Amino acid sequence: MTSTKHRSQRYQLSEARQAEVERLLAAMTRREKIGQMTQVEYGSITPDQVAEWAIGSVLSGGGGNHGDGSASAWRDGVSAFVAGSHRSRLGVPILYGTDAVHGHSNVLGATIFPHNIGLGATRDPDLVRAIGRASALETAATGARWSFAPCLAVPQDPRWGRTYEGFSEDPRVVTALGRAAIEGWQGDQLERAGVLACAKHYVGEGAMVWGSAGSHRHPWIDWWDGWGAEWQIDQGDIAIDEYTLRSRHLPPFIAAIDAGVATVMACYASWQGQRIHAHRYLLSDVLKDELGFAGFVVSDWMGLEQVDADYTTAVERVINAGVDMVMVPFDFRRFIATVDDLVDQGRLTQLRIDDATRRILTTKARLGLLDPRNDVEAATSVDVVGCAEHRALARRAAAASAVVLTNNGVLPLVSETAVLAAGQALDDVGISCGGWTIEWAGGQGPITEGRTILDGLRAVLGANAVTYSRGATEQTERRAVGIVAVHELPYVEGGGDRADLRLPEDQVALVRHVRRHVDRLVVLVVSGRPLVLDAIAGDADAIVACWLPGSQADGIVDALFGAVADPGQLPIRWKHESTTWSVGHNVPVATHTAEVC
Ligand code: GLC
């Protein structure tokens, strides 16, 4: 572990930039400093109000899209907010933040990479770094210079709806890939088309206890179309001792700080019953003082309101604990006035306000935002969004993420094969992308530009050799090989908390139906986590975990035809009623050299 002094030097500014930060800090009124500590959701503020209130950041939450959702509409929308901040009294630009968690995934036509659980299966830091860099270029092209990624959760319970946002249950994998993602996002020179990364959600996430969310979850969840029913473990209580917290969940954040991660997002969950958003020991004593984190801490969406029923007390506790910027996201006036009052009452000190503001300004200086000559927007073009090079990278990642769980010799497939293909997920970009895609919870069908697994099969075998139907019920002729995809429908956060991970009856029936019409059967699992496959394991000659492969799901076909040199390995144990495949499990498949489709 490097020394604290060494780590904090990664955040060191040049003398000139440090002087600029101090000049601004000295010139700012208290209200302007509090404005910098305020992050507002884009639909709850106008560019003129950004100027008037000297707001520090505007964000798009999941599905927070501009105009028609295209990259150019995003660029126009974001630019309007940035221009608004230039009109503020001191002209300090905003940071525009978004959940570009697997590519610039809110934006129509952007390249959608596999979710982290699939990248964890690749064990490939160079690939993850390249994905971070490609995602940064697509994000910066729309004017957004802050991504709320990577998630450094270490998921321990696959019933958790955010399992797919974690790289692995093995902290060593999370540490290596999380660091690589940050290096990709921030690049060698943060100010040159770099995008601020955000190590989230600090700390201990993935170790919550099933059933503990009920007393902790957001008050707003219950009015989210009755979503509250699912929320069972997300945002719940992390009931582990400090040794386990430090040995399993802290290393990815230490590596992130070593890599100079610009921001850290606090975790909604509680540790031993105390909400982490108000946990001074974790947010200040450990993260800032012990580990030398010199960026800034941002709260999560309405994480503030979960801390205390009394709003003023919640604000006092969260900022005193060490949160520097608060994701308000709606009522910025109330937040700013409350902080101002708390300083007047001596419940928040001017020192703390100055410390938070200095961290935020220093981070903006690192990004080059305080240097008027540095205009990254002029240097980027929306043409990079969804470009062929990035799509090829996404396809390579999908191929490398596939984990062959069982194989009775049917893989690798050979190109002269007549195939009966079935299952909605085989031909559904939305299911392949999962949550956090275009909309917060994702969606089904052609939600954005992409290629499906079926597209890949047809490209290799020829359209006539592949008989596809979603349900396969009308199938009568026999085929040499059947390929059936089983799946989870897209979900997000606690909305994906599920106690029962067995396949639905209709999918079991489909597998058994196809089994009766083919000589050999391959089952593909398109899911954000391990599912219980006992009902169909006996029917399959091969089972392949595809995870959530993204917009270039045709990469999965490269793996089926043995075109992947280093096939994926389980990033998380896969439990059945009768057995468990452990982390690292995979079944080698004979490889061909060239890409097959
Ligand atoms: C969400 C998530 C967080 C995300 C934030 C902004 O609730 O917990 O990961 O970055 O809000 O969308």
CSV table of C-alpha atoms in Angstrom, one decimal, residues 27-259:
chain,number,residue,atom,x,y,z
A,27,ALA,CA,-13.4,35.9,-3.9
A,28,MET,CA,-16.5,33.7,-3.3
A,29,THR,CA,-19.3,34.7,-1.0
A,30,ARG,CA,-20.6,32.0,1.4
A,31,ARG,CA,-23.6,31.4,-0.8
A,32,GLU,CA,-21.4,30.9,-3.8
A,33,LYS,CA,-19.4,28.3,-1.9
A,34,ILE,CA,-22.5,26.5,-0.9
A,35,GLY,CA,-23.7,26.7,-4.5
A,36,GLN,CA,-20.5,24.8,-5.6
A,37,MET,CA,-21.5,22.1,-3.0
A,38,THR,CA,-24.9,21.7,-4.7
A,39,GLN,CA,-25.7,19.2,-7.4
A,40,VAL,CA,-29.1,19.5,-9.1
A,41,GLU,CA,-31.0,17.2,-11.4
A,42,TYR,CA,-31.2,18.8,-14.9
A,43,GLY,CA,-35.0,18.9,-15.0
A,44,SER,CA,-35.1,20.9,-11.7
A,45,ILE,CA,-33.1,23.9,-12.7
A,46,THR,CA,-32.5,26.3,-15.7
A,47,PRO,CA,-29.2,27.5,-17.0
A,48,ASP,CA,-30.0,31.0,-15.8
A,49,GLN,CA,-30.6,29.6,-12.2
A,50,VAL,CA,-27.3,27.8,-12.5
A,51,ALA,CA,-25.7,31.2,-13.1
A,52,GLU,CA,-27.8,33.0,-10.4
A,53,TRP,CA,-27.0,30.4,-7.6
A,54,ALA,CA,-23.4,29.6,-8.7
A,55,ILE,CA,-24.4,25.9,-8.8
A,56,GLY,CA,-21.4,23.5,-8.8
A,57,SER,CA,-22.9,20.6,-10.7
A,58,VAL,CA,-25.9,19.4,-12.8
A,59,LEU,CA,-26.6,15.8,-13.4
A,60,SER,CA,-28.7,13.5,-15.5
A,61,GLY,CA,-30.0,10.6,-13.4
A,62,GLY,CA,-30.8,7.3,-15.0
A,63,GLY,CA,-33.0,8.1,-18.0
A,64,GLY,CA,-32.4,11.8,-17.7
A,65,ASN,CA,-32.2,12.4,-21.4
A,66,HIS,CA,-32.0,15.6,-23.4
A,67,GLY,CA,-34.3,16.3,-26.4
A,68,ASP,CA,-34.7,13.2,-28.6
A,69,GLY,CA,-31.9,11.4,-26.6
A,70,SER,CA,-29.4,11.7,-29.4
A,71,ALA,CA,-25.8,12.6,-28.8
A,72,SER,CA,-26.2,16.0,-30.5
A,73,ALA,CA,-29.3,16.7,-28.3
A,74,TRP,CA,-27.2,15.9,-25.3
A,75,ARG,CA,-24.4,18.1,-26.5
A,76,ASP,CA,-26.8,21.0,-26.9
A,77,GLY,CA,-28.5,20.4,-23.5
A,78,VAL,CA,-25.3,20.1,-21.5
A,79,SER,CA,-23.7,23.0,-23.3
A,80,ALA,CA,-26.7,25.2,-22.3
A,81,PHE,CA,-26.0,24.4,-18.6
A,82,VAL,CA,-22.2,25.0,-19.0
A,83,ALA,CA,-22.9,28.3,-20.7
A,84,GLY,CA,-25.2,29.2,-17.8
A,85,SER,CA,-22.4,28.6,-15.3
A,86,HIS,CA,-20.1,30.8,-17.3
A,87,ARG,CA,-22.6,33.6,-16.7
A,88,SER,CA,-22.3,33.3,-12.9
A,89,ARG,CA,-20.6,36.2,-11.1
A,90,LEU,CA,-17.2,34.4,-11.0
A,91,GLY,CA,-17.8,32.2,-14.1
A,92,VAL,CA,-16.9,28.9,-12.4
A,93,PRO,CA,-18.0,26.1,-14.9
A,94,ILE,CA,-20.3,23.3,-13.7
A,95,LEU,CA,-19.4,19.7,-13.7
A,96,TYR,CA,-22.1,17.8,-15.7
A,97,GLY,CA,-22.5,14.3,-14.3
A,98,THR,CA,-24.1,11.2,-15.7
A,99,ASP,CA,-24.4,7.5,-15.1
A,100,ALA,CA,-22.2,6.4,-18.0
A,101,VAL,CA,-21.8,3.0,-16.3
A,102,HIS,CA,-21.4,0.8,-19.3
A,103,GLY,CA,-20.7,3.3,-22.1
A,104,HIS,CA,-22.5,6.6,-22.3
A,105,SER,CA,-25.5,4.4,-21.6
A,106,ASN,CA,-28.2,7.1,-21.4
A,107,VAL,CA,-27.6,8.2,-25.0
A,108,LEU,CA,-29.3,6.8,-28.0
A,109,GLY,CA,-26.7,5.3,-30.4
A,110,ALA,CA,-23.9,5.2,-27.9
A,111,THR,CA,-21.8,2.1,-27.6
A,112,ILE,CA,-23.1,-0.1,-24.8
A,113,PHE,CA,-20.4,-2.3,-23.2
A,114,PRO,CA,-21.1,-5.4,-21.1
A,115,HIS,CA,-22.0,-4.5,-17.5
A,116,ASN,CA,-19.3,-4.9,-15.0
A,117,ILE,CA,-20.2,-8.5,-14.0
A,118,GLY,CA,-19.3,-9.6,-17.5
A,119,LEU,CA,-16.1,-7.5,-17.6
A,120,GLY,CA,-15.2,-9.3,-14.3
A,121,ALA,CA,-15.4,-12.6,-16.2
A,122,THR,CA,-12.8,-11.3,-18.6
A,123,ARG,CA,-10.2,-10.6,-15.8
A,124,ASP,CA,-8.6,-8.3,-18.4
A,125,PRO,CA,-7.5,-4.8,-17.0
A,126,ASP,CA,-6.2,-3.7,-20.5
A,127,LEU,CA,-9.7,-4.4,-22.0
A,128,VAL,CA,-11.4,-2.6,-19.1
A,129,ARG,CA,-9.1,0.4,-19.4
A,130,ALA,CA,-9.8,0.6,-23.2
A,131,ILE,CA,-13.5,0.5,-22.5
A,132,GLY,CA,-13.1,3.3,-19.9
A,133,ARG,CA,-11.2,5.4,-22.5
A,134,ALA,CA,-13.8,4.8,-25.3
A,135,SER,CA,-16.6,5.6,-22.9
A,136,ALA,CA,-14.8,8.8,-21.8
A,137,LEU,CA,-14.5,9.9,-25.4
A,138,GLU,CA,-18.2,9.3,-26.1
A,139,THR,CA,-19.2,11.0,-22.8
A,140,ALA,CA,-16.9,14.0,-23.3
A,141,ALA,CA,-18.2,14.5,-26.9
A,142,THR,CA,-21.6,15.3,-25.4
A,143,GLY,CA,-20.1,17.9,-23.0
A,144,ALA,CA,-20.5,15.7,-19.8
A,145,ARG,CA,-17.1,15.5,-18.0
A,146,TRP,CA,-18.1,13.4,-15.0
A,147,SER,CA,-19.3,9.8,-15.0
A,148,PHE,CA,-20.6,8.1,-11.8
A,149,ALA,CA,-18.4,5.0,-12.6
A,150,PRO,CA,-16.9,2.6,-11.8
A,151,CYS,CA,-19.0,0.8,-9.2
A,152,LEU,CA,-16.5,-0.9,-6.8
A,153,ALA,CA,-19.1,-3.0,-5.0
A,154,VAL,CA,-17.9,-6.5,-4.0
A,155,PRO,CA,-21.3,-8.4,-4.3
A,156,GLN,CA,-21.7,-11.3,-1.9
A,157,ASP,CA,-25.4,-12.1,-2.4
A,158,PRO,CA,-26.7,-12.6,-6.0
A,159,ARG,CA,-30.2,-11.9,-4.8
A,160,TRP,CA,-29.1,-8.2,-4.8
A,161,GLY,CA,-30.4,-6.2,-7.8
A,162,ARG,CA,-27.1,-4.4,-8.2
A,163,THR,CA,-24.9,-7.6,-8.5
A,164,TYR,CA,-24.3,-6.9,-12.2
A,165,GLU,CA,-22.8,-3.5,-11.4
A,166,GLY,CA,-20.0,-5.2,-9.5
A,167,PHE,CA,-17.0,-6.8,-11.2
A,168,SER,CA,-16.7,-9.8,-8.9
A,169,GLU,CA,-17.2,-11.2,-5.4
A,170,ASP,CA,-13.4,-11.4,-5.3
A,171,PRO,CA,-12.0,-8.1,-4.2
A,172,ARG,CA,-8.7,-8.7,-6.1
A,173,VAL,CA,-10.6,-8.7,-9.3
A,174,VAL,CA,-12.6,-5.6,-8.3
A,175,THR,CA,-9.4,-3.8,-7.3
A,176,ALA,CA,-7.6,-4.6,-10.6
A,177,LEU,CA,-10.5,-3.8,-12.9
A,178,GLY,CA,-11.7,-0.8,-10.9
A,179,ARG,CA,-8.3,0.8,-11.1
A,180,ALA,CA,-8.1,0.1,-14.8
A,181,ALA,CA,-11.5,1.6,-15.4
A,182,ILE,CA,-10.5,4.8,-13.6
A,183,GLU,CA,-7.3,5.0,-15.6
A,184,GLY,CA,-9.3,4.7,-18.8
A,185,TRP,CA,-11.9,7.2,-17.8
A,186,GLN,CA,-9.5,9.9,-16.5
A,187,GLY,CA,-6.8,9.2,-19.1
A,188,ASP,CA,-3.2,10.2,-18.9
A,189,GLN,CA,-4.0,13.9,-19.0
A,190,LEU,CA,-7.3,14.6,-17.2
A,191,GLU,CA,-7.7,17.9,-19.0
A,192,ARG,CA,-7.4,16.4,-22.5
A,193,ALA,CA,-10.8,14.7,-23.1
A,194,GLY,CA,-10.5,13.1,-19.7
A,195,VAL,CA,-13.7,12.5,-17.7
A,196,LEU,CA,-13.8,12.5,-13.9
A,197,ALA,CA,-14.4,9.0,-12.6
A,198,CYS,CA,-16.4,8.3,-9.4
A,199,ALA,CA,-15.5,5.3,-7.2
A,200,LYS,CA,-18.8,4.2,-5.8
A,201,HIS,CA,-20.5,3.4,-3.6
A,202,TYR,CA,-18.1,3.9,-0.7
A,203,VAL,CA,-17.8,1.4,1.3
A,204,GLY,CA,-18.9,-2.1,2.0
A,205,GLU,CA,-21.5,-2.3,-0.7
A,206,GLY,CA,-22.4,-5.9,-1.6
A,207,ALA,CA,-22.3,-7.1,2.0
A,208,MET,CA,-25.8,-5.9,2.9
A,209,VAL,CA,-28.0,-8.4,4.7
A,210,TRP,CA,-31.2,-9.7,3.0
A,211,GLY,CA,-34.3,-8.2,4.4
A,212,SER,CA,-32.5,-5.3,6.1
A,213,ALA,CA,-33.5,-2.7,3.5
A,214,GLY,CA,-37.1,-2.2,4.7
A,215,SER,CA,-36.2,0.2,7.4
A,216,HIS,CA,-33.5,2.0,5.4
A,217,ARG,CA,-34.9,2.5,1.9
A,218,HIS,CA,-35.7,5.8,0.3
A,219,PRO,CA,-39.1,7.3,1.3
A,220,TRP,CA,-39.6,8.0,-2.4
A,221,ILE,CA,-39.2,4.3,-3.5
A,222,ASP,CA,-42.7,3.5,-2.2
A,223,TRP,CA,-44.3,5.9,-4.6
A,224,TRP,CA,-42.2,4.6,-7.5
A,225,ASP,CA,-45.1,2.5,-8.9
A,226,GLY,CA,-45.1,0.3,-5.8
A,227,TRP,CA,-41.5,-0.7,-6.3
A,228,GLY,CA,-41.0,-0.8,-2.6
A,229,ALA,CA,-42.0,-4.4,-2.4
A,230,GLU,CA,-38.8,-5.6,-4.1
A,231,TRP,CA,-36.4,-3.5,-2.1
A,232,GLN,CA,-35.1,-6.1,0.4
A,233,ILE,CA,-31.3,-5.9,0.4
A,234,ASP,CA,-30.3,-2.8,-1.6
A,235,GLN,CA,-29.6,0.1,0.7
A,236,GLY,CA,-29.8,-2.2,3.6
A,237,ASP,CA,-27.4,-2.9,6.5
A,238,ILE,CA,-23.8,-4.0,6.1
A,239,ALA,CA,-23.4,-6.3,9.1
A,240,ILE,CA,-19.7,-7.2,8.9
A,241,ASP,CA,-16.9,-6.4,11.3
A,242,GLU,CA,-14.2,-3.7,10.6
A,243,TYR,CA,-11.7,-6.4,9.7
A,244,THR,CA,-13.9,-7.7,6.9
A,245,LEU,CA,-14.8,-4.2,5.8
A,246,ARG,CA,-11.1,-3.3,5.5
A,247,SER,CA,-9.8,-6.5,4.0
A,248,ARG,CA,-12.6,-7.2,1.5
A,249,HIS,CA,-14.2,-3.8,0.6
A,250,LEU,CA,-11.6,-1.1,1.1
A,251,PRO,CA,-8.8,-2.4,-1.2
A,252,PRO,CA,-10.6,-1.3,-4.4
A,253,PHE,CA,-11.0,2.2,-3.0
A,254,ILE,CA,-7.3,2.3,-2.0
A,255,ALA,CA,-6.3,1.4,-5.5
A,256,ALA,CA,-8.8,4.0,-6.9
A,257,ILE,CA,-7.1,6.6,-4.8
A,258,ASP,CA,-3.7,5.4,-5.9
A,259,ALA,CA,-5.0,5.9,-9.5
